[in-house]
XYZ file of C-alpha atoms in Angstrom:
672
model
C 14.677 -18.417 9.598
C 12.788 -18.398 12.895
C 13.977 -17.242 16.304
C 16.358 -20.053 17.212
C 17.506 -20.880 20.707
C 20.874 -21.785 19.267
C 23.573 -19.234 19.931
C 24.030 -18.595 16.197
C 20.333 -17.844 15.885
C 20.508 -15.356 18.739
C 23.473 -13.587 17.192
C 21.972 -13.500 13.726
C 18.420 -12.536 14.524
C 18.739 -10.662 17.793
C 15.535 -12.097 19.261
C 14.276 -10.408 22.390
C 12.752 -12.687 24.986
C 14.255 -11.291 28.187
C 12.765 -9.089 30.932
C 12.315 -5.442 29.991
C 11.351 -2.235 31.747
C 9.587 -2.176 35.114
C 6.097 -0.745 35.452
C 5.639 2.854 36.639
C 4.880 3.722 40.237
C 1.416 3.503 41.742
C -1.138 5.750 40.040
C -3.750 7.887 41.770
C -6.701 6.512 39.774
C -7.547 2.846 40.320
C -10.296 0.919 38.543
C -11.281 -2.742 38.320
C -12.366 -4.418 35.089
C -13.965 -7.849 34.810
C -13.100 -10.306 32.024
C -15.608 -13.138 31.861
C -16.653 -15.539 29.116
C -19.415 -17.267 31.110
C -22.174 -15.171 29.530
C -20.986 -15.713 25.970
C -18.476 -13.982 23.733
C -18.467 -10.832 21.631
C -17.871 -10.572 17.895
C -15.431 -12.807 16.067
C -12.065 -11.193 15.349
C -11.215 -11.105 11.630
C -7.596 -9.954 11.703
C -5.270 -7.009 11.134
C -3.980 -6.234 7.663
C -2.526 -3.716 5.250
C -3.001 -2.528 1.662
C -0.493 -2.857 -1.153
C -1.699 -0.593 -3.911
C -4.048 2.302 -4.130
C -1.652 3.008 -5.734
C 1.740 1.723 -6.633
C 2.845 1.891 -2.996
C 4.975 -1.287 -3.223
C 6.542 -0.136 -6.499
C 10.174 -0.013 -5.360
C 10.080 -3.104 -3.114
C 10.404 -5.575 -5.990
C 13.691 -3.995 -7.081
C 15.482 -4.664 -3.770
C 18.320 -7.153 -3.956
C 18.426 -10.174 -1.685
C 18.705 -10.668 1.220
C 17.097 -7.289 1.940
C 13.905 -7.914 -0.005
C 13.178 -11.121 1.889
C 14.010 -9.448 5.186
C 11.421 -6.735 4.528
C 8.836 -9.362 3.624
C 9.620 -11.281 6.829
C 9.028 -8.175 8.958
C 5.627 -7.777 7.310
C 4.272 -11.298 6.986
C 6.265 -13.911 8.887
C 4.286 -15.191 11.912
C 5.769 -14.368 15.330
C 8.516 -12.278 13.776
C 7.417 -8.683 13.193
C 4.060 -7.298 12.086
C 2.829 -10.865 11.435
C -0.085 -9.557 9.373
C -3.273 -11.601 9.086
C -4.581 -9.900 5.914
C -3.061 -8.593 2.680
C -5.281 -6.397 0.541
C -4.047 -5.577 -2.961
C -5.151 -3.295 -5.734
C -6.657 -4.957 -8.786
C -4.667 -2.791 -11.170
C -6.726 -0.820 -13.666
C -4.078 1.211 -15.572
C -5.099 4.447 -13.809
C -3.582 6.737 -11.204
C -4.631 5.525 -7.760
C -2.610 7.780 -5.370
C 1.147 7.399 -5.941
C 1.155 5.847 -9.373
C -0.620 3.511 -11.756
C -0.830 -0.270 -11.461
C -1.207 -2.321 -14.649
C -4.403 -4.204 -15.441
C -4.527 -7.891 -16.257
C -6.729 -6.851 -19.216
C -5.621 -3.625 -20.902
C -8.168 -4.414 -23.631
C -11.170 -6.727 -23.900
C -9.258 -9.344 -25.887
C -6.085 -9.126 -23.789
C -5.308 -11.196 -20.681
C -1.975 -11.330 -18.858
C -1.689 -12.434 -15.237
C 1.982 -11.576 -14.841
C 1.844 -7.774 -15.006
C 2.816 -5.687 -12.034
C 4.006 -7.025 -8.687
C 0.865 -7.725 -6.655
C 0.817 -11.402 -7.775
C 4.381 -11.777 -6.585
C 3.625 -10.022 -3.290
C 0.609 -12.220 -2.542
C 2.709 -15.327 -3.186
C 5.478 -14.064 -0.908
C 2.934 -13.350 1.832
C 1.407 -16.824 1.451
C 4.857 -18.403 1.462
C 5.449 -16.926 4.914
C 1.924 -17.331 6.281
C -0.224 -19.865 4.392
C -3.242 -18.732 6.450
C -3.043 -15.059 5.420
C -6.313 -13.721 3.974
C -6.157 -12.107 0.521
C -8.411 -9.263 -0.660
C -8.618 -7.661 -4.117
C -10.105 -4.202 -4.741
C -10.140 -2.039 -7.889
C -9.402 1.700 -7.788
C -9.507 2.194 -11.566
C -10.650 0.165 -14.576
C -9.449 -0.068 -18.191
C -11.441 2.079 -20.600
C -13.115 -0.820 -22.434
C -15.189 -1.680 -19.373
C -17.007 1.668 -19.547
C -17.464 1.580 -23.341
C -16.648 5.270 -23.574
C -18.012 6.371 -20.195
C -15.929 7.070 -17.088
C -18.144 4.690 -15.132
C -17.848 0.933 -14.400
C -21.505 0.123 -13.634
C -23.372 0.687 -16.925
C -22.454 -2.836 -18.034
C -22.341 -4.780 -14.750
C -21.859 -8.119 -16.506
C -18.713 -6.793 -18.193
C -17.288 -5.411 -14.944
C -18.093 -8.628 -13.069
C -16.454 -10.669 -15.855
C -13.325 -8.518 -15.545
C -13.098 -8.902 -11.750
C -13.897 -12.621 -11.784
C -11.202 -13.092 -14.450
C -8.683 -11.599 -12.020
C -9.803 -14.032 -9.295
C -9.634 -17.012 -11.668
C -6.243 -15.871 -12.978
C -4.895 -15.663 -9.434
C -5.759 -19.335 -8.964
C -4.837 -20.629 -12.413
C -1.482 -18.894 -12.798
C -0.339 -18.376 -9.207
C -2.317 -20.920 -7.139
C -3.667 -18.048 -5.036
C -7.080 -18.324 -3.409
C -8.660 -14.889 -3.057
C -10.784 -14.645 0.112
C -12.596 -11.337 -0.415
C -13.221 -8.901 -3.242
C -14.359 -5.276 -3.165
C -16.421 -3.039 -5.467
C -14.762 0.290 -6.326
C -12.521 2.040 -3.848
C -14.119 5.098 -2.186
C -16.503 5.733 -5.052
C -20.202 5.190 -5.663
C -21.575 1.692 -5.322
C -24.191 0.001 -7.489
C -26.537 -2.447 -5.789
C -27.224 -4.041 -9.158
C -23.527 -4.569 -9.837
C -22.950 -6.105 -6.393
C -25.752 -8.624 -7.007
C -24.424 -9.424 -10.505
C -20.926 -9.940 -9.076
C -22.323 -12.251 -6.393
C -24.219 -14.262 -9.015
C -21.115 -14.474 -11.215
C -19.011 -15.786 -8.350
C -21.655 -18.292 -7.274
C -22.155 -19.555 -10.813
C -18.451 -20.440 -10.990
C -18.460 -22.195 -7.625
C -16.750 -19.281 -5.861
C -19.327 -18.999 -3.084
C -16.600 -18.884 -0.464
C -15.328 -15.517 -1.745
C -16.883 -12.758 0.327
C -17.852 -9.364 -1.081
C -16.769 -6.305 0.909
C -18.786 -3.146 0.310
C -18.580 -0.353 -0.239
C -15.070 0.710 0.895
C -16.147 4.289 1.504
C -18.593 5.405 4.195
C -21.325 3.383 5.934
C -24.115 4.455 3.530
C -24.514 1.087 1.828
C -25.938 -0.249 5.105
C -29.059 1.899 4.562
C -29.804 -0.017 1.362
C -28.804 -3.364 2.793
C -31.413 -3.263 5.563
C -34.236 -2.679 3.052
C -32.911 -4.924 0.257
C -32.529 -8.543 1.392
C -30.866 -9.574 -1.890
C -28.194 -6.909 -1.475
C -27.798 -7.874 2.173
C -27.288 -11.501 1.177
C -24.716 -10.537 -1.452
C -22.476 -8.591 0.947
C -20.439 -10.449 3.569
C -18.573 -7.503 5.081
C -19.577 -3.851 5.451
C -16.262 -2.048 5.032
C -15.772 1.658 5.778
C -12.694 3.840 5.345
C -11.292 6.123 8.053
C -14.377 5.733 10.288
C -12.741 7.520 13.205
C -13.438 4.402 15.339
C -17.203 5.000 14.984
C -19.938 3.060 13.243
C -23.618 3.915 12.577
C -26.847 2.184 13.731
C -27.719 0.995 10.211
C -24.415 -0.851 9.913
C -25.135 -2.713 13.130
C -28.633 -3.545 11.883
C -27.211 -5.420 8.876
C -25.877 -8.067 11.307
C -22.801 -8.266 9.075
C -19.108 -8.162 9.868
C -18.026 -4.525 10.201
C -14.486 -3.653 9.154
C -12.344 -0.582 8.917
C -11.280 -1.755 5.492
C -8.825 1.134 5.074
C -7.389 3.226 7.884
C -4.199 4.875 9.191
C -2.622 6.665 6.130
C -0.390 8.452 8.621
C 3.324 9.294 8.549
C 5.127 6.394 10.190
C 6.869 8.212 13.026
C 5.902 7.855 16.697
C 2.683 9.855 16.210
C 1.751 7.501 13.389
C 2.442 4.568 15.699
C 0.233 6.210 18.336
C -2.576 6.634 15.796
C -2.268 2.979 14.825
C -2.188 1.747 18.430
C -5.299 3.728 19.317
C -7.437 2.697 16.345
C -6.437 -0.981 16.482
C -8.225 -1.154 19.830
C -10.834 1.550 19.535
C -12.215 0.508 16.146
C -13.670 -2.403 18.094
C -14.259 -0.682 21.440
C -16.144 2.255 19.889
C -17.283 0.824 16.562
C -17.648 -2.969 16.763
C -15.184 -3.292 13.869
C -13.459 -6.661 13.876
C -10.746 -5.931 11.330
C -8.548 -2.901 10.674
C -6.518 -2.625 7.458
C -3.734 -0.047 7.119
C -2.981 1.981 4.037
C -0.309 1.246 3.273
C 1.688 -1.914 3.782
C 5.168 -0.549 3.123
C 6.259 2.915 2.020
C 8.061 1.704 -1.099
C 7.575 4.660 -3.453
C 9.405 7.952 -3.918
C 8.906 9.859 -0.677
C 8.066 13.170 -2.386
C 4.982 11.649 -3.985
C 1.720 12.222 -2.061
C 1.496 10.658 1.414
C 5.205 9.857 1.560
C 6.154 7.336 4.257
C 2.537 6.508 5.165
C 3.357 2.805 5.453
C 3.863 0.443 8.370
C 7.572 0.480 7.494
C 9.815 2.246 4.964
C 11.630 0.626 2.031
C 12.191 3.275 -0.632
C 15.841 2.709 -1.619
C 16.275 -0.486 -3.643
C 19.483 0.948 -5.126
C 21.134 1.026 -1.661
C 19.317 -1.802 0.129
C 18.419 0.528 2.978
C 15.078 0.097 4.748
C 13.688 0.993 8.158
C 11.514 -1.049 10.498
C 9.314 1.739 11.852
C 7.399 1.820 15.156
C 4.016 0.810 13.589
C 5.473 -2.648 12.823
C 5.933 -3.343 16.536
C 2.616 -1.758 17.484
C 0.979 -4.194 15.039
C 2.790 -7.108 16.677
C 1.085 -6.354 20.007
C -2.150 -7.625 18.437
C -1.160 -9.906 15.573
C 1.379 -12.081 17.374
C -1.119 -12.967 20.121
C -4.409 -13.374 18.231
C -5.624 -15.017 15.046
C -8.696 -14.591 12.839
C -11.362 -16.812 14.362
C -10.645 -15.746 17.932
C -13.454 -13.849 19.655
C -13.574 -10.581 21.551
C -14.865 -10.725 25.109
C -17.962 -8.723 25.973
C -16.416 -5.779 27.815
C -16.844 -2.021 27.561
C -13.153 -1.538 26.823
C -12.824 2.101 27.904
C -10.259 2.768 30.607
C -11.392 5.118 33.362
C -8.292 7.301 33.055
C -8.416 7.358 29.230
C -7.234 4.814 26.721
C -8.755 1.441 25.937
C -8.372 -2.295 26.162
C -9.645 -5.316 24.262
C -9.612 -8.929 25.384
C -9.763 -11.906 23.020
C -9.872 -15.665 23.383
C -9.453 -18.649 21.090
C -12.186 -20.445 23.032
C -9.617 -23.039 24.124
C -8.522 -21.309 27.299
C -6.103 -18.782 25.808
C -6.567 -15.113 26.667
C -4.929 -12.013 25.166
C -5.468 -8.485 26.530
C -4.184 -5.445 24.602
C -4.128 -2.077 26.401
C -3.324 1.343 24.911
C -3.070 4.704 26.658
C -2.380 7.008 23.716
C -2.758 10.727 24.363
C -4.635 13.023 21.984
C -1.688 14.936 20.523
C 0.415 11.823 20.088
C -2.142 9.638 18.316
C -3.749 11.824 15.666
C -4.298 10.043 12.379
C -4.305 11.937 9.095
C -8.112 11.709 9.099
C -10.735 12.201 10.437
C -10.224 15.007 12.998
C -9.792 13.618 16.507
C -12.104 15.031 19.221
C -10.333 16.121 22.371
C -9.808 13.641 25.197
C -7.400 13.294 28.112
C -5.386 10.404 29.506
C -3.899 10.229 33.006
C -1.709 7.710 34.847
C -3.906 4.996 36.305
C -3.939 1.610 37.972
C -5.999 -1.054 36.207
C -7.019 -4.187 38.069
C -8.381 -7.074 36.013
C -10.563 -9.791 37.497
C -10.538 -12.966 35.418
C -13.687 -15.034 35.649
C -15.318 -17.926 33.830
C -12.814 -20.188 32.101
C -10.012 -17.649 32.729
C -10.205 -17.942 36.521
C -7.632 -20.737 36.445
C -5.014 -18.628 34.627
C -1.957 -18.298 36.867
C 0.538 -16.371 34.733
C 0.377 -13.918 31.843
C 3.255 -13.074 29.532
C 3.768 -9.313 29.241
C 4.885 -7.312 26.181
C 5.281 -3.553 26.424
C 5.890 -0.497 24.231
C 6.341 3.089 25.314
C 6.317 5.768 22.632
C 8.773 8.503 23.553
C 7.782 11.695 21.779
C 9.721 14.445 23.538
C 12.791 12.300 24.184
C 12.588 10.456 20.866
C 13.543 7.424 22.940
C 10.861 4.811 22.384
C 10.890 1.324 23.844
C 9.150 -0.985 21.382
C 7.737 -4.465 21.910
C 9.857 -5.467 24.884
C 9.065 -8.567 26.915
C 8.717 -7.829 30.630
C 8.595 -10.252 33.532
C 5.403 -12.332 33.505
C 2.525 -11.163 35.694
C 1.324 -13.536 38.407
C -2.447 -13.828 38.606
C -3.617 -14.267 42.234
C -7.096 -15.710 42.681
C -8.097 -14.484 39.244
C -6.808 -10.943 39.774
C -3.814 -8.801 38.773
C -3.034 -5.080 38.589
C -1.007 -2.894 36.239
C 0.152 0.691 36.630
C -0.376 2.433 33.301
C 1.333 5.599 32.160
C 0.537 7.647 29.045
C 1.453 6.536 25.504
C 1.986 2.902 26.353
C 0.845 -0.380 24.845
C 0.670 -3.587 26.850
C -0.121 -7.093 25.683
C -0.866 -9.631 28.415
C -1.330 -13.149 27.132
C -1.338 -16.825 27.962
C 0.580 -17.432 24.713
C 4.343 -17.894 24.940
C 4.997 -17.668 21.211
C 5.646 -13.923 20.915
C 9.061 -12.915 19.583
C 10.773 -9.693 18.641
C 13.035 -10.723 15.821
C 15.457 -8.742 13.794
C 18.062 -8.883 11.082
C 21.427 -7.133 11.028
C 21.178 -3.453 10.155
C 20.607 -2.979 6.416
C 23.049 -0.847 4.414
C 23.026 2.898 5.155
C 20.847 5.199 3.030
C 22.242 6.451 -0.267
C 20.741 8.841 -2.831
C 19.622 7.517 -6.200
C 22.695 6.948 -8.429
C 23.704 10.195 -10.131
C 24.759 8.271 -13.240
C 22.013 5.808 -14.184
C 21.490 3.761 -17.355
C 18.935 1.191 -18.520
C 18.925 -0.384 -21.982
C 15.910 -2.623 -21.155
C 17.740 -5.581 -22.738
C 16.122 -8.355 -20.742
C 14.533 -11.329 -22.456
C 12.567 -12.757 -19.514
C 12.070 -9.951 -17.010
C 10.903 -10.996 -13.526
C 8.471 -8.059 -13.540
C 6.680 -6.246 -16.351
C 8.090 -2.838 -15.366
C 11.659 -1.602 -15.533
C 13.330 -0.970 -12.157
C 12.779 2.388 -10.454
C 10.459 3.846 -13.105
C 7.291 5.016 -11.353
C 4.378 5.312 -13.801
C 2.051 8.226 -12.934
C -0.304 8.191 -15.922
C -0.199 5.310 -18.381
C 1.672 2.019 -18.064
C 5.231 1.476 -19.267
C 6.107 -2.195 -19.860
C 9.029 -4.207 -21.135
C 8.427 -4.957 -24.810
C 9.998 -7.271 -27.373
C 9.995 -5.357 -30.636
C 10.292 -8.381 -32.939
C 9.991 -6.261 -36.105
C 13.200 -4.345 -35.353
C 16.266 -6.109 -36.757
C 18.680 -3.663 -35.142
C 19.524 -2.347 -31.706
C 15.973 -1.897 -30.421
C 14.573 -5.400 -30.013
C 14.113 -4.944 -26.256
C 12.428 -1.671 -25.318
C 10.127 -0.010 -22.794
C 6.684 0.674 -24.258
C 3.771 2.817 -23.113
C 0.754 0.565 -23.663
C -2.433 2.354 -22.496
C -4.162 3.837 -25.543
C -7.467 4.933 -23.999
C -8.002 6.998 -20.888
C -8.965 4.519 -18.139
C -12.012 4.795 -15.892
C -10.242 7.087 -13.494
C -10.100 7.285 -9.716
C -7.902 10.394 -9.583
C -7.232 13.164 -12.100
C -4.945 11.286 -14.463
C -3.084 13.577 -16.819
C -4.033 13.719 -20.510
C -0.414 12.767 -21.204
C 1.354 9.649 -19.902
C 4.432 9.974 -17.688
C 6.840 7.781 -15.734
C 9.201 9.280 -13.147
C 12.637 8.144 -12.048
C 15.553 9.327 -9.947
C 16.141 11.777 -7.128
C 13.694 14.588 -6.418
C 16.624 16.749 -5.217
C 18.348 16.708 -8.605
C 19.071 20.213 -9.976
C 21.440 19.889 -12.933
C 21.042 16.910 -15.201
C 21.488 15.493 -18.681
C 18.774 13.054 -19.767
C 19.226 10.995 -22.936
C 16.808 8.472 -24.413
C 16.079 6.825 -27.737
C 12.426 7.313 -28.668
C 10.023 5.792 -31.187
C 6.670 7.408 -31.945
C 4.120 4.794 -33.071
C 1.068 7.020 -33.492
C 0.907 8.642 -36.916
C 0.129 12.329 -37.546
C -0.397 13.597 -33.976
C 1.695 11.198 -31.890
C 4.410 12.576 -29.638
C 6.848 11.749 -26.848
C 8.957 13.651 -24.334
C 11.885 13.364 -21.989
C 11.956 15.651 -18.961
C 13.913 16.869 -15.967
C 13.205 18.724 -12.722
C 9.761 17.104 -12.673
C 8.147 18.377 -9.489
C 5.070 16.260 -8.750
C 3.076 13.129 -9.461
C 0.471 10.898 -7.906
C -2.972 12.420 -7.518
C -1.444 15.805 -8.429
C 0.016 14.628 -11.739
C -2.100 17.011 -13.851
C -0.347 20.033 -12.348
C 3.169 18.638 -12.862
C 5.831 21.161 -13.837
C 9.409 20.697 -15.002
C 11.404 20.994 -18.218
C 9.768 18.918 -20.970
C 11.396 18.306 -24.361
C 8.755 17.066 -26.812
C 8.993 15.785 -30.389
C 5.947 15.062 -32.529
C 5.108 12.882 -35.518
C 4.373 15.969 -37.614
C 8.040 16.983 -37.509
C 7.790 19.698 -34.835
C 9.242 19.998 -31.338
C 8.393 21.959 -28.219
C 9.988 22.800 -24.898
C 7.468 23.387 -22.148
C 7.540 24.148 -18.438
C 4.682 21.788 -17.659
C 3.343 18.341 -18.473
C 0.127 19.816 -19.853
C 2.189 21.558 -22.542
C 0.608 24.950 -21.951
C 3.705 26.866 -20.849
C 5.663 26.929 -24.124
C 9.316 27.987 -23.766
C 10.474 27.172 -27.311
C 9.113 25.500 -30.424
C 10.162 24.776 -33.990
C 10.812 22.106 -36.617
C 12.724 18.919 -35.837
C 12.209 16.620 -38.813
C 11.230 13.785 -36.485
C 8.738 11.286 -37.904
C 6.741 8.388 -36.551
C 7.972 4.790 -36.864
C 11.642 5.744 -36.740
C 14.134 5.812 -33.881
C 15.575 9.121 -32.710
C 17.792 10.093 -29.786
C 16.742 12.990 -27.562
C 19.075 14.705 -25.095
C 17.944 17.274 -22.526
C 20.596 19.241 -20.693
C 19.624 21.386 -17.673
C 22.259 23.532 -15.949
C 21.241 26.246 -13.502
C 18.689 28.514 -15.185
C 19.503 27.372 -18.709
C 18.457 24.333 -20.727
C 19.279 22.982 -24.183
C 18.281 20.017 -26.317
C 19.918 17.731 -28.846
C 18.344 15.554 -31.531
C 20.422 12.584 -32.687
C 23.489 14.175 -31.120
C 23.120 17.585 -32.807
C 21.900 20.776 -31.102
C 18.226 21.432 -31.846
C 17.640 24.287 -29.394
C 19.697 25.964 -26.693
C 19.895 28.655 -24.029
C 16.236 28.455 -23.010
C 15.852 30.194 -19.659
C 14.022 28.378 -16.867
C 13.100 29.850 -13.493
C 11.288 26.973 -11.829
C 11.055 24.254 -10.671
C 14.488 24.368 -9.089
C 14.755 20.571 -8.717
C 12.943 17.313 -9.460
C 12.950 13.873 -11.049
C 13.723 12.803 -14.608
C 10.826 11.436 -16.671
C 9.671 9.986 -19.980
C 6.203 9.992 -21.485
C 3.816 10.536 -24.355
C 1.583 13.304 -25.693
C -1.608 11.243 -25.263
C -2.719 7.717 -24.463
C -0.744 6.182 -27.315
C 1.781 3.468 -28.085
C 5.380 4.674 -27.970
C 8.742 3.076 -27.219
C 11.826 4.117 -25.282
C 15.325 2.644 -25.203
C 18.807 3.328 -23.838
C 17.693 5.674 -21.085
C 20.560 7.508 -19.402
C 20.631 10.276 -16.818
C 23.624 12.059 -15.320
C 22.682 14.416 -12.546
C 23.925 16.544 -9.707
């Protein structure tokens, strides 16, 4: 629903169109800036976007119930509503750990294709549903093992890797009617000039010439090769760098290509995070000629205690309660996205404000003008990386002289945000009284930590939904029997895979109670991006849990040395998954069991014989109370009174001894 003028619409959506706060008093410093299009325009603006993936950062979003899930999506993608994003970049899942979890590949094996795994397909369709013009980008972080043919490297067989990536692009169109606009190489890892050329040839051969290649999604170094290799230069449409600190390099400019900050931000989404985002949205262009900035990540929809918790434009990490939070970066984004579009052009201006801060001015070439001003101070706009050199900002008066085709502008709409750090009282994306332009000139008094948008467009809106439900912890009594014939997603709700991929499975050979199960399906270590564990593991629950009883039916498929575990008090995941500790109850196909204090299985607390065998169902129960833990097999005590000192709290988990097939059913956890 849009912002309606009808009374019901106002009540329901709470749209803000009225006058807001007055400007501050006259400032000591006064400077005049000229905006003129008569001598030509600057670079073309390519849009503002965000990343879903890299990795598993939208994991919990798909499990939200309606209407909350659609509300979150509206805040992200709906034009003239909230963030109104121009670009959605998604991970091309590769079965490997890519920061906060693993995302499944469309081809686990060379002879396997499935374009319905994971949730990125769904997310791209939801984004397109709201904004048909949104640009879509795919980028791999990891690759399935078969692509490397035994090596942890995707470039030895460039034809194979290109085939894999092109298959994803073709699958997006064939199965979801999604047109991918850009594709990347390998996130923040080495690039191969040969592979880039092979990928370009593969796309062209299939008539996909309109799909641009972004490279190399790391630093600017590829530009050195591009300026001496015309074939490479031709193959690459966009030079994309990550966390450039608003700076580019001479070689990148010499390529004459679009320059993007193709991943940026990664900062906790409080007011300082909003200040970081406001500063780089302007200064990536002002300092670095970058015409697009893409935030990692889109929405913090993963367990907060995983690495980089809440580093999203908004927070939606409680599908069980429906609670979400529209954070300040959403409204900072709106200052640019609601008043520009890809295809607009920047004006040729310096963009640095005399008293600190920056401004950009853009036009659609049809007479519309949008000016975005930010006055973020150093301590209130630090991003997670790179380090921010010192600078100072003071109150100032800015006078703008409009010339060329803008001289006839008489009125500018004004939108304003003030980030309140000490008071905690921020004013976000408020519409002020319009500014009258007198003989092509107007003045503004700017204070610190403010964002202004001045625009000829009258389409801006601050929309909202009623408050979502209040936050609630993960249910302390949680069950899943995985009995779902046609699941909407390939993964069971709330399970967060950290190494390996756990998918719904129909076990047609089982005549009994285990037809519908959850199966770990990655049987070779993928081409990794992070340090995936040697074991597979999927987390679930509340990190604050102390005492718990975890029960699960398990089925070992790998003969001789196969094995599975259930676990509690699991203390870490993501890129740190190899060092995960907790209480792990393992059973193995050779009839033995172990209790360990770590995922690696090195800290052995108890071991013995269990009688468990492969290709048979067994029920494991792990009970943790205080400093003592015990385990049951098929309802009978197998071991008890094992003393544990740490960790003192953590998630529940399931997993396997190696990259191997195994099944799980009737998961149940009771915790406190």
